[in-house]
Coordinates of C-alpha atoms and ligand atoms in Angstrom, one line a residue:
M246 CA 0.0 0.0 0.0
K247 CA 1.3 3.5 -0.9
Q248 CA 2.3 5.9 1.9
V249 CA 0.2 9.0 2.2
A250 CA 1.5 12.6 2.2
A251 CA -0.9 15.5 2.9
I252 CA -0.2 18.8 1.3
I253 CA -1.9 21.8 3.0
G254 CA -1.6 24.8 0.7
G255 CA -1.1 23.8 -3.0
G256 CA 0.5 27.0 -4.5
V257 CA 3.9 27.2 -6.0
I258 CA 5.7 25.3 -3.3
G259 CA 2.8 23.0 -2.1
G260 CA 2.4 22.0 -5.8
G261 CA 6.1 21.2 -6.1
W262 CA 5.9 19.0 -3.0
A263 CA 2.8 17.3 -4.3
A264 CA 4.6 16.5 -7.6
R265 CA 7.7 15.2 -5.9
F266 CA 5.8 12.9 -3.5
A267 CA 3.5 11.6 -6.2
L268 CA 6.3 10.9 -8.7
M269 CA 8.2 9.1 -5.9
G270 CA 5.2 6.7 -5.5
W271 CA 3.3 8.3 -2.7
E272 CA -0.4 8.9 -2.5
V273 CA -0.9 12.6 -2.2
R274 CA -3.9 14.3 -0.6
V275 CA -4.3 18.1 -1.0
F276 CA -6.3 20.8 0.8
D277 CA -6.3 24.2 -0.7
P278 CA -9.4 26.5 -0.6
D279 CA -8.4 28.1 -3.9
P280 CA -10.9 26.8 -6.5
E281 CA -8.1 27.0 -9.1
A282 CA -5.7 24.8 -6.9
Q283 CA -6.3 21.6 -8.9
R284 CA -5.6 23.3 -12.3
K285 CA -2.5 25.0 -10.9
I286 CA -1.1 21.8 -9.3
G287 CA -1.9 20.0 -12.6
A288 CA 0.4 22.4 -14.4
V289 CA 3.2 21.9 -11.8
M290 CA 2.7 18.1 -12.1
E291 CA 3.0 18.3 -15.9
N292 CA 6.4 20.1 -15.6
A293 CA 7.6 17.6 -13.0
T294 CA 6.4 14.5 -14.8
R295 CA 8.3 15.7 -17.9
T296 CA 11.6 16.5 -16.2
L297 CA 12.1 14.6 -12.9
P298 CA 12.4 11.1 -14.5
M299 CA 15.1 12.6 -16.8
L300 CA 17.4 12.7 -13.8
Y301 CA 17.3 8.9 -13.5
E302 CA 18.7 6.0 -15.5
N303 CA 16.6 3.5 -13.6
P304 CA 12.8 3.3 -13.6
M305 CA 11.1 5.5 -11.0
P306 CA 8.4 4.1 -8.8
T307 CA 4.9 3.9 -10.2
P308 CA 3.5 7.4 -9.5
G309 CA 0.9 7.8 -6.8
G310 CA -2.4 9.7 -7.4
I311 CA -3.2 13.2 -6.2
S312 CA -6.6 13.7 -4.7
Y313 CA -8.2 17.0 -3.6
H314 CA -10.1 17.3 -0.3
G315 CA -12.6 19.8 1.1
S316 CA -10.9 20.2 4.6
V317 CA -7.6 19.9 6.4
A318 CA -9.1 17.0 8.3
D319 CA -10.0 15.0 5.2
A320 CA -6.6 15.5 3.7
V321 CA -4.6 14.7 6.8
A322 CA -6.3 11.6 8.0
G323 CA -3.9 8.6 7.7
A324 CA -0.9 10.7 6.4
V325 CA 2.6 9.8 7.4
W326 CA 3.9 13.2 6.2
V327 CA 2.0 16.5 6.3
Q328 CA 3.6 19.5 4.5
E329 CA 2.2 22.9 5.3
S330 CA 2.7 25.4 2.5
V331 CA 0.2 28.1 3.2
P332 CA 1.2 31.8 2.7
E333 CA 3.9 33.2 4.9
K334 CA 1.7 34.6 7.7
S335 CA 2.3 33.4 11.2
G336 CA -1.3 33.5 12.5
L337 CA -2.5 31.5 9.5
K338 CA 0.2 28.9 9.9
L339 CA -0.5 28.5 13.7
Q340 CA -4.2 28.1 12.9
V341 CA -3.4 25.5 10.2
F342 CA -1.1 23.5 12.5
K343 CA -3.9 23.4 15.2
E344 CA -6.3 22.0 12.7
I345 CA -3.8 19.4 11.5
Q346 CA -3.0 18.3 15.1
D347 CA -6.7 17.9 15.9
I348 CA -6.9 15.0 13.5
C349 CA -3.4 13.8 12.4
D350 CA -1.7 10.6 13.3
V351 CA 0.5 11.1 16.4
D352 CA 3.5 9.6 14.6
A353 CA 3.1 11.7 11.4
V354 CA 5.8 14.3 10.6
L355 CA 4.3 17.7 10.4
A356 CA 6.6 20.0 8.3
S357 CA 6.3 23.6 7.4
S358 CA 7.8 25.1 4.2
T359 CA 8.2 28.4 5.8
S360 CA 11.0 30.5 4.3
G361 CA 11.8 32.4 7.5
F362 CA 9.7 31.5 10.6
K363 CA 11.6 29.5 13.3
P364 CA 10.1 26.1 14.3
S365 CA 9.8 27.3 17.9
E366 CA 7.3 29.9 16.6
L367 CA 5.2 27.1 15.2
Q368 CA 5.7 24.7 18.0
A369 CA 4.7 27.2 20.8
G370 CA 1.3 26.3 22.1
A371 CA 1.0 23.2 19.9
A372 CA -0.7 20.1 21.3
R373 CA 2.3 18.0 20.4
P374 CA 5.3 20.3 19.5
G375 CA 7.5 17.3 19.2
Q376 CA 6.1 16.3 15.8
I377 CA 6.6 19.8 14.1
V378 CA 9.6 20.7 12.1
V379 CA 10.5 23.2 9.4
A380 CA 11.3 21.5 6.1
H381 CA 12.2 24.5 3.8
P382 CA 12.5 23.5 0.1
F383 CA 13.7 25.4 -3.0
N384 CA 11.7 26.1 -6.1
P385 CA 11.2 23.9 -8.1
V386 CA 10.8 21.5 -5.3
Y387 CA 10.4 18.5 -7.7
L388 CA 14.0 19.1 -9.1
L389 CA 16.1 20.8 -6.5
P390 CA 17.2 18.4 -3.8
L391 CA 18.0 20.8 -0.9
V392 CA 15.6 21.0 2.0
E393 CA 16.6 22.8 5.2
L394 CA 15.5 20.6 8.0
V395 CA 15.1 22.8 11.1
P396 CA 13.9 20.9 14.2
G397 CA 14.1 23.8 16.6
P398 CA 14.1 23.2 20.4
A399 CA 11.0 20.9 20.6
A400 CA 11.1 18.4 17.8
A401 CA 11.5 14.8 19.0
P402 CA 14.5 12.9 18.0
E403 CA 12.3 10.3 16.3
T404 CA 10.5 13.0 14.3
I405 CA 13.9 14.2 13.1
D406 CA 15.1 10.7 12.2
R407 CA 11.8 10.0 10.4
A408 CA 11.9 13.3 8.6
K409 CA 15.5 12.7 7.3
A410 CA 14.7 9.1 6.2
I411 CA 11.6 10.2 4.3
L412 CA 13.2 13.2 2.6
T413 CA 16.1 11.0 1.5
R414 CA 13.7 8.4 0.2
I415 CA 12.1 11.0 -2.1
G416 CA 15.4 12.0 -3.5
M417 CA 16.1 15.2 -1.4
Y418 CA 19.1 16.4 0.6
P419 CA 18.0 17.2 4.2
L420 CA 20.5 19.8 5.5
H421 CA 20.1 19.6 9.2
V422 CA 20.1 23.2 10.5
R423 CA 21.3 22.7 14.0
A424 CA 20.3 26.0 15.5
E425 CA 17.1 27.7 14.6
I426 CA 17.7 31.2 13.2
D427 CA 15.5 33.6 11.3
A428 CA 15.5 32.7 7.6
H429 CA 17.5 29.5 8.2
I430 CA 20.8 29.3 6.3
A431 CA 20.1 29.6 2.6
D432 CA 17.4 32.3 2.8
R433 CA 19.8 34.5 4.9
F434 CA 22.3 34.2 2.0
L435 CA 19.6 34.8 -0.7
E436 CA 18.3 37.9 1.2
A437 CA 21.8 39.4 1.3
V438 CA 22.3 38.9 -2.4
W439 CA 18.7 40.2 -3.1
R440 CA 19.4 43.3 -1.0
E441 CA 22.6 44.1 -2.9
A442 CA 20.8 43.6 -6.2
L443 CA 18.0 45.9 -5.2
W444 CA 20.5 48.6 -4.3
L445 CA 22.3 48.2 -7.6
V446 CA 19.0 48.7 -9.5
K447 CA 17.7 51.5 -7.3
D448 CA 20.9 53.4 -7.6
G449 CA 20.8 53.0 -11.4
L450 CA 24.1 51.1 -11.4
A451 CA 22.9 47.9 -13.0
T452 CA 19.8 46.6 -14.7
T453 CA 18.0 43.4 -13.7
E454 CA 19.5 41.7 -16.8
E455 CA 23.0 42.9 -16.1
I456 CA 22.7 41.5 -12.6
D457 CA 21.4 38.1 -13.9
N458 CA 24.3 38.0 -16.3
A459 CA 26.8 38.7 -13.6
I460 CA 25.5 35.6 -11.8
R461 CA 24.8 33.2 -14.6
Y462 CA 28.0 33.7 -16.6
G463 CA 30.3 33.4 -13.6
F464 CA 30.0 32.7 -10.0
G465 CA 26.5 31.0 -10.3
L466 CA 28.2 28.2 -12.2
R467 CA 30.9 27.9 -9.5
W468 CA 28.4 27.8 -6.7
A469 CA 26.4 24.9 -8.3
Q470 CA 29.3 22.6 -8.0
M471 CA 31.6 23.8 -5.2
G472 CA 29.6 26.2 -3.1
L473 CA 31.3 29.3 -1.6
F474 CA 34.1 28.1 0.7
E475 CA 35.5 25.4 -1.5
T476 CA 35.5 27.8 -4.5
Y477 CA 37.4 30.4 -2.4
R478 CA 39.9 27.8 -1.2
V479 CA 40.8 27.1 -4.8
A480 CA 40.9 30.8 -5.5
G481 CA 43.6 31.1 -2.8
G482 CA 46.0 29.3 -5.2
E483 CA 48.4 26.7 -3.8
A484 CA 48.3 28.3 -0.4
G485 CA 44.6 27.8 -0.3
M486 CA 42.2 29.3 2.1
R487 CA 44.6 31.1 4.4
H488 CA 46.1 33.0 1.4
F489 CA 42.6 33.8 0.1
M490 CA 41.6 35.3 3.5
A491 CA 44.9 37.2 3.8
Q492 CA 44.3 38.7 0.4
F493 CA 40.6 39.4 0.4
G494 CA 39.8 39.6 4.2
P495 CA 40.6 43.4 4.3
C496 CA 38.0 44.1 1.6
L497 CA 35.3 43.3 4.1
S498 CA 35.9 46.6 5.8
W499 CA 36.1 48.5 2.5
P500 CA 32.8 49.8 1.0
W501 CA 32.3 46.8 -1.3
T502 CA 28.9 46.0 0.0
R503 CA 25.9 47.9 1.4
L504 CA 25.6 45.2 4.1
T505 CA 22.4 45.3 6.1
D506 CA 20.8 48.4 4.8
V507 CA 17.6 47.6 3.0
P508 CA 16.3 50.0 0.3
D509 CA 12.8 51.4 0.9
F510 CA 10.5 49.2 -1.1
T511 CA 8.7 52.1 -2.6
P512 CA 6.2 51.9 -5.5
A513 CA 8.9 53.6 -7.6
L514 CA 11.4 50.9 -6.9
V515 CA 8.8 48.2 -7.6
D516 CA 7.9 49.8 -10.9
L517 CA 11.6 50.2 -11.8
I518 CA 12.4 46.5 -11.2
A519 CA 9.1 45.2 -12.7
E520 CA 9.7 47.3 -15.9
Q521 CA 13.2 46.1 -16.3
S522 CA 12.2 42.5 -15.6
D523 CA 9.4 42.9 -18.3
A524 CA 11.9 44.2 -20.8
Q525 CA 14.3 41.4 -20.0
S526 CA 12.0 38.4 -19.9
G527 CA 8.4 39.7 -20.7
Q528 CA 8.5 38.1 -24.2
S529 CA 8.2 34.6 -22.6
T530 CA 5.3 33.4 -20.5
I531 CA 6.0 32.1 -17.0
R532 CA 5.3 28.5 -18.3
E533 CA 7.9 29.0 -20.9
L534 CA 10.4 30.3 -18.4
E535 CA 9.6 27.3 -16.1
R536 CA 10.3 25.0 -19.0
L537 CA 13.6 26.7 -19.8
R538 CA 14.6 26.7 -16.1
D539 CA 13.7 23.0 -15.7
N540 CA 15.5 21.9 -18.9
N541 CA 18.6 23.8 -17.8
L542 CA 18.5 22.3 -14.3
V543 CA 18.1 18.8 -15.7
A544 CA 21.2 19.3 -18.0
I545 CA 23.2 20.8 -15.1
L546 CA 22.2 18.1 -12.6
R547 CA 23.0 15.3 -15.2
A548 CA 26.4 16.9 -15.9
L549 CA 27.1 16.9 -12.1
K550 CA 25.9 13.3 -11.9
G551 CA 28.4 12.4 -14.6
Q552 CA 31.1 13.9 -12.5
E553 CA 29.7 12.3 -9.3
A554 CA 29.8 15.9 -7.8
A555 CA 27.6 17.9 -5.4
A556 CA 23.9 17.4 -6.1
G557 CA 24.8 15.0 -8.9
R558 CA 26.3 12.6 -6.4
L559 CA 23.1 12.6 -4.4
I560 CA 21.1 11.8 -7.5
L561 CA 23.5 9.1 -8.5
D562 CA 23.1 7.3 -5.1
H563 CA 19.3 7.8 -5.2
D564 CA 19.2 6.3 -8.7
A565 CA 21.3 3.3 -7.6
G566 CA 18.6 2.6 -4.9
L567 CA 15.9 2.5 -7.6
R568 CA 17.7 -0.3 -9.5
R569 CA 15.6 -3.5 -9.4
P570 CA 16.5 -7.1 -10.5
L571 CA 15.5 -7.8 -14.1
G572 CA 13.2 -10.7 -13.1
D573 CA 12.5 -13.8 -15.2
G574 CA 10.4 -12.3 -18.0
V575 CA 11.0 -13.4 -21.6
P576 CA 12.3 -11.3 -23.1
L577 CA 14.1 -9.4 -20.3
V578 CA 13.2 -5.8 -19.9
A579 CA 16.8 -4.5 -19.5
V580 CA 16.2 -0.7 -19.7
R581 CA 13.2 1.4 -18.7
R582 CA 13.7 5.2 -18.7
T583 CA 12.9 8.6 -20.2
V584 CA 14.8 10.5 -22.8
P585 CA 16.6 13.4 -21.0
V586 CA 17.0 16.9 -22.6
D587 CA 20.7 16.6 -23.0
W588 CA 20.2 13.6 -25.5
A589 CA 18.5 15.8 -28.1
D590 CA 20.3 16.8 -31.3
V591 CA 19.9 19.5 -33.9
N592 CA 16.9 17.7 -35.4
G593 CA 15.1 17.9 -32.1
H594 CA 15.1 14.1 -31.4
M595 CA 17.3 11.6 -29.6
N596 CA 20.6 11.6 -31.3
E597 CA 21.8 8.4 -33.0
G598 CA 24.8 8.2 -30.6
R599 CA 22.5 7.8 -27.7
Y600 CA 20.9 4.6 -29.2
G601 CA 24.4 3.1 -28.7
Q602 CA 24.3 4.2 -25.1
V603 CA 20.8 2.8 -24.6
F604 CA 21.8 -0.7 -26.1
S605 CA 25.1 -0.6 -24.2
D606 CA 23.1 0.0 -20.9
A607 CA 20.8 -2.9 -21.9
S608 CA 23.8 -5.2 -22.4
E609 CA 25.3 -4.1 -19.1
A610 CA 22.1 -4.9 -17.3
L611 CA 22.0 -8.3 -19.0
M612 CA 25.6 -8.9 -18.0
A613 CA 24.8 -8.1 -14.3
H614 CA 21.8 -10.4 -14.6
V615 CA 24.0 -13.4 -15.6
G616 CA 26.6 -12.7 -12.9
A617 CA 29.1 -10.5 -14.9
D618 CA 28.4 -7.7 -12.5
R619 CA 30.6 -4.9 -10.9
A620 CA 32.3 -7.4 -8.6
Y621 CA 33.0 -9.8 -11.5
I622 CA 34.5 -6.9 -13.6
D623 CA 36.5 -5.7 -10.6
A624 CA 37.8 -9.2 -10.3
G625 CA 39.2 -8.9 -13.8
M626 CA 36.7 -10.2 -16.4
S627 CA 34.1 -8.7 -18.5
Y628 CA 32.4 -8.7 -22.0
F629 CA 33.5 -6.3 -24.8
T630 CA 31.2 -5.5 -27.7
A631 CA 32.7 -6.7 -31.0
E632 CA 30.0 -5.8 -33.4
T633 CA 26.6 -4.0 -33.5
N634 CA 24.0 -3.6 -36.2
M635 CA 21.4 -0.9 -35.3
K636 CA 18.3 0.0 -37.1
Y637 CA 16.4 3.3 -36.3
L638 CA 12.8 2.7 -37.0
A639 CA 10.9 5.6 -35.5
E640 CA 11.8 9.0 -34.0
T641 CA 12.4 9.1 -30.2
L642 CA 11.6 12.5 -28.7
V643 CA 12.9 14.2 -25.6
G644 CA 10.7 13.4 -22.6
E645 CA 9.4 10.1 -24.1
S646 CA 9.5 7.0 -21.9
F647 CA 10.8 3.8 -23.5
Y648 CA 12.0 0.4 -22.6
V649 CA 14.4 -2.2 -24.1
E650 CA 13.6 -5.8 -24.5
T651 CA 16.7 -8.0 -24.6
R652 CA 17.0 -11.6 -25.8
V653 CA 20.1 -13.8 -25.6
M654 CA 20.2 -15.3 -29.1
F655 CA 23.4 -17.3 -28.7
G656 CA 25.7 -18.0 -25.7
E657 CA 28.4 -20.5 -25.9
G658 CA 31.9 -20.2 -24.4
K659 CA 33.2 -16.7 -24.9
K660 CA 30.6 -15.8 -27.5
L661 CA 27.4 -13.9 -26.6
R662 CA 24.9 -12.6 -29.1
L663 CA 22.1 -10.3 -28.0
W664 CA 19.0 -9.0 -29.8
H665 CA 17.6 -5.7 -28.3
E666 CA 14.3 -4.1 -29.2
M667 CA 13.8 -0.5 -28.1
K668 CA 10.1 0.3 -27.7
R669 CA 8.1 3.4 -26.8
A670 CA 5.9 3.1 -23.7
D671 CA 2.9 2.2 -25.9
G672 CA 4.8 -0.7 -27.5
T673 CA 5.8 1.0 -30.8
L674 CA 9.1 -0.4 -32.0
L675 CA 11.7 2.5 -32.1
A676 CA 15.0 0.7 -32.9
T677 CA 16.6 -2.7 -32.9
C678 CA 20.2 -3.8 -32.2
D679 CA 21.9 -7.0 -33.1
Q680 CA 25.0 -7.1 -30.8
F681 CA 27.9 -9.6 -30.7
L682 CA 30.0 -9.6 -27.5
L683 CA 33.2 -11.4 -26.5
H684 CA 34.1 -12.4 -23.0
V685 CA 37.5 -11.0 -22.1
S686 CA 40.2 -11.0 -19.5
L687 CA 40.8 -7.5 -18.3
E688 CA 44.3 -8.4 -17.5
T689 CA 45.4 -9.7 -20.9
R690 CA 42.7 -7.7 -22.8
R691 CA 42.1 -10.8 -24.9
S692 CA 39.1 -13.1 -25.2
C693 CA 38.7 -16.0 -22.8
A694 CA 36.0 -18.3 -21.4
P695 CA 33.7 -16.9 -18.7
L696 CA 33.6 -18.4 -15.2
P697 CA 31.3 -21.5 -15.2
E698 CA 28.4 -19.8 -13.3
V699 CA 28.3 -17.0 -15.9
A700 CA 28.6 -19.4 -18.8
E701 CA 25.7 -21.5 -17.4
A702 CA 23.5 -18.5 -16.8
V703 CA 24.2 -17.3 -20.4
E704 CA 23.4 -20.8 -21.9
R705 CA 20.2 -21.2 -19.8
L706 CA 18.9 -17.8 -21.1
A707 CA 19.9 -18.5 -24.7
A708 CA 17.9 -21.7 -24.7
V709 CA 14.8 -20.0 -23.3
H710 CA 15.1 -16.8 -25.4
R711 CA 15.8 -18.6 -28.7
E712 CA 12.7 -20.7 -28.2
S713 CA 10.6 -17.6 -27.5
A714 CA 12.1 -15.8 -30.5
H715 CA 11.1 -18.7 -32.7
A716 CA 7.7 -18.8 -31.3
K717 CA 7.3 -15.0 -31.9
K718 CA 8.5 -15.4 -35.5
E719 CA 5.9 -18.1 -36.2
T720 CA 3.1 -15.9 -34.6
D721 CA 4.3 -12.8 -36.6
H722 CA 4.1 -14.8 -39.8
G723 CA 0.6 -16.2 -38.9
Ligands
NAI65 N1 7.8 30.7 -3.5 C1 9.0 30.4 -3.1 O1 10.0 30.7 -3.8 C2 9.1 29.7 -1.8 C3 8.2 29.7 -0.8 N2 8.4 29.0 0.4 C4 7.4 29.0 1.5 O2 6.3 28.2 1.1 C5 5.1 28.7 1.6 C6 4.1 28.9 0.5 O3 4.6 29.8 -0.4 P1 4.1 29.8 -2.0 O4 3.8 28.4 -2.4 O5 5.1 30.6 -2.7 O6 2.8 30.6 -1.9 P2 1.5 30.6 -2.9 O7 0.8 31.9 -2.7 O8 2.0 30.2 -4.2 O9 0.6 29.4 -2.3 C7 0.0 29.4 -1.1 C8 -1.3 28.6 -1.2 O10 -1.9 28.4 0.1 C9 -3.3 28.4 -0.2 N3 -3.9 28.7 1.1 C10 -4.3 29.9 1.7 N4 -4.9 29.7 2.9 C11 -4.9 28.4 3.1 C12 -5.4 27.6 4.1 N5 -6.0 28.1 5.2 N6 -5.3 26.2 4.0 C13 -4.7 25.7 2.9 N7 -4.2 26.4 1.9 C14 -4.3 27.7 2.0 C15 -3.5 29.4 -1.2 O11 -4.8 29.2 -1.8 C16 -2.3 29.1 -2.1 O12 -2.6 28.2 -3.2 C17 5.4 30.0 2.4 O13 5.6 29.7 3.7 C18 6.8 30.4 1.7 O14 7.6 31.1 2.6 C19 9.5 28.2 0.6 C20 10.4 28.1 -0.4 C21 10.4 28.9 -1.6
LIG66 C1 12.1 34.2 -1.8 N1 12.0 33.1 -0.9 C2 12.5 33.6 0.5 C3 10.6 32.7 -0.7 C4 12.9 32.0 -1.4 C5 13.0 30.7 -0.7 O1 12.5 30.5 0.4 C6 13.7 29.6 -1.3 C7 13.9 29.6 -2.8 O2 13.4 28.7 -3.5 O3 14.6 30.5 -3.3

């Protein structure tokens, strides 16, 4: 049975939580008094369904459904996780937590998305403060893994442990904020940058576009992979952090920043920023900008995944946890996944080189299935592909889900012949691959016989798969 997450407040952030939980296989129940909530969450879900699976090479869990309820009580009953994402007003949040605690399971984690309130402000006066934490996410919640987990003084250790375990299971990175402070860690940082940017625009020193360019062409790229301190350590040259601080520490007392001053948020400043922002990005709708943002985030996260760095490392580990045995089906379903944005070529479809990747992934899955797995390879033996013959039968587009059926057509001694059929989720045949592999010693780099258990597994599959291929041919020819 699917676990239940209740989402109270289904706007920008609640919608993102709903999508992440649902796509990670949870049943999601939403309460939001806005009559438009279902439509708005539907749009978030559409974005998330298109992009989140692109981060994974393994199949994601079967999505859970999202249902809409007329009251907090209806949504919360039976939920293991309750995420409050109502507007940033303390009185409203306190009222909502009271309604939640009147009905919720005593073991449920009750988390607030608040950007700035401290958990103690939400725990004060609560019936069971121990089950309330802040879990502050980042937009878009369905793609960005960071969630600041702030337990505050009253959260029970079991609540914290459960919260960490659940957030990790849905692919997030719970950053435990040990001491509660206004605006947690990341929002303090964002506020400082936002303040400086407002001054630069107000004083006529930079436009919104120039500020965005200053971020996205330079330090924004560095921050995504090394953060602030590691970046500065490297910037100190061979002498590292101490040299960096000796060189740039004095600047802190120079007038390089406006520090804590906040410009008056006058209608004139709002107009100035809104007009510049319209001139910069007004030609695109918010939906188009979301799509652009999500595509770029997928491409960046996948690149970091390839480097096993930062958030990419987290996704890699989460992905490994999604891997399941291939089972005993005939043929074997060796790959099941979605075409990510970075696989598209100039023609707007999956590039031919990626088919090689797909069939190579299928043969690696088959190898692991017969016992030629990571440990076998580390011990010095593997299979090398000697020949492939691929046929591209239909276009495969970005975002499409597909699977690969793999048959062992021949397997004797060092020789292994596979037949792969790549199919769209609806069964349409997209491509085929006839692949011949040789078993090799990684020491001599020459072909050799596999270990007996691998040879036997290959022969067993070959006998069953060949028979099924013959039966299929007869059926196909009536
Ligand atoms: N927008 C952002 O970038 C981020 C916002 N947050 C936090 O998330 C929370 C929600 O913010 P957003 O999603 O941006 O706001 P939003 O305005 O997009 O959504 C708030 C939703 O709450 C609903 N709502 C109002 N009263 C309600 C009630 N009594 N019960 C249930 N639902 C109710 C509204 O109809 C609306 O759909 C805030 O605490 C905010 O600080 C956290 C991270 C980022
Ligand atoms: C502007 N904000 C304070 C609501 C931003 C956040 O809380 C996090 C984010 O997604 O930037």
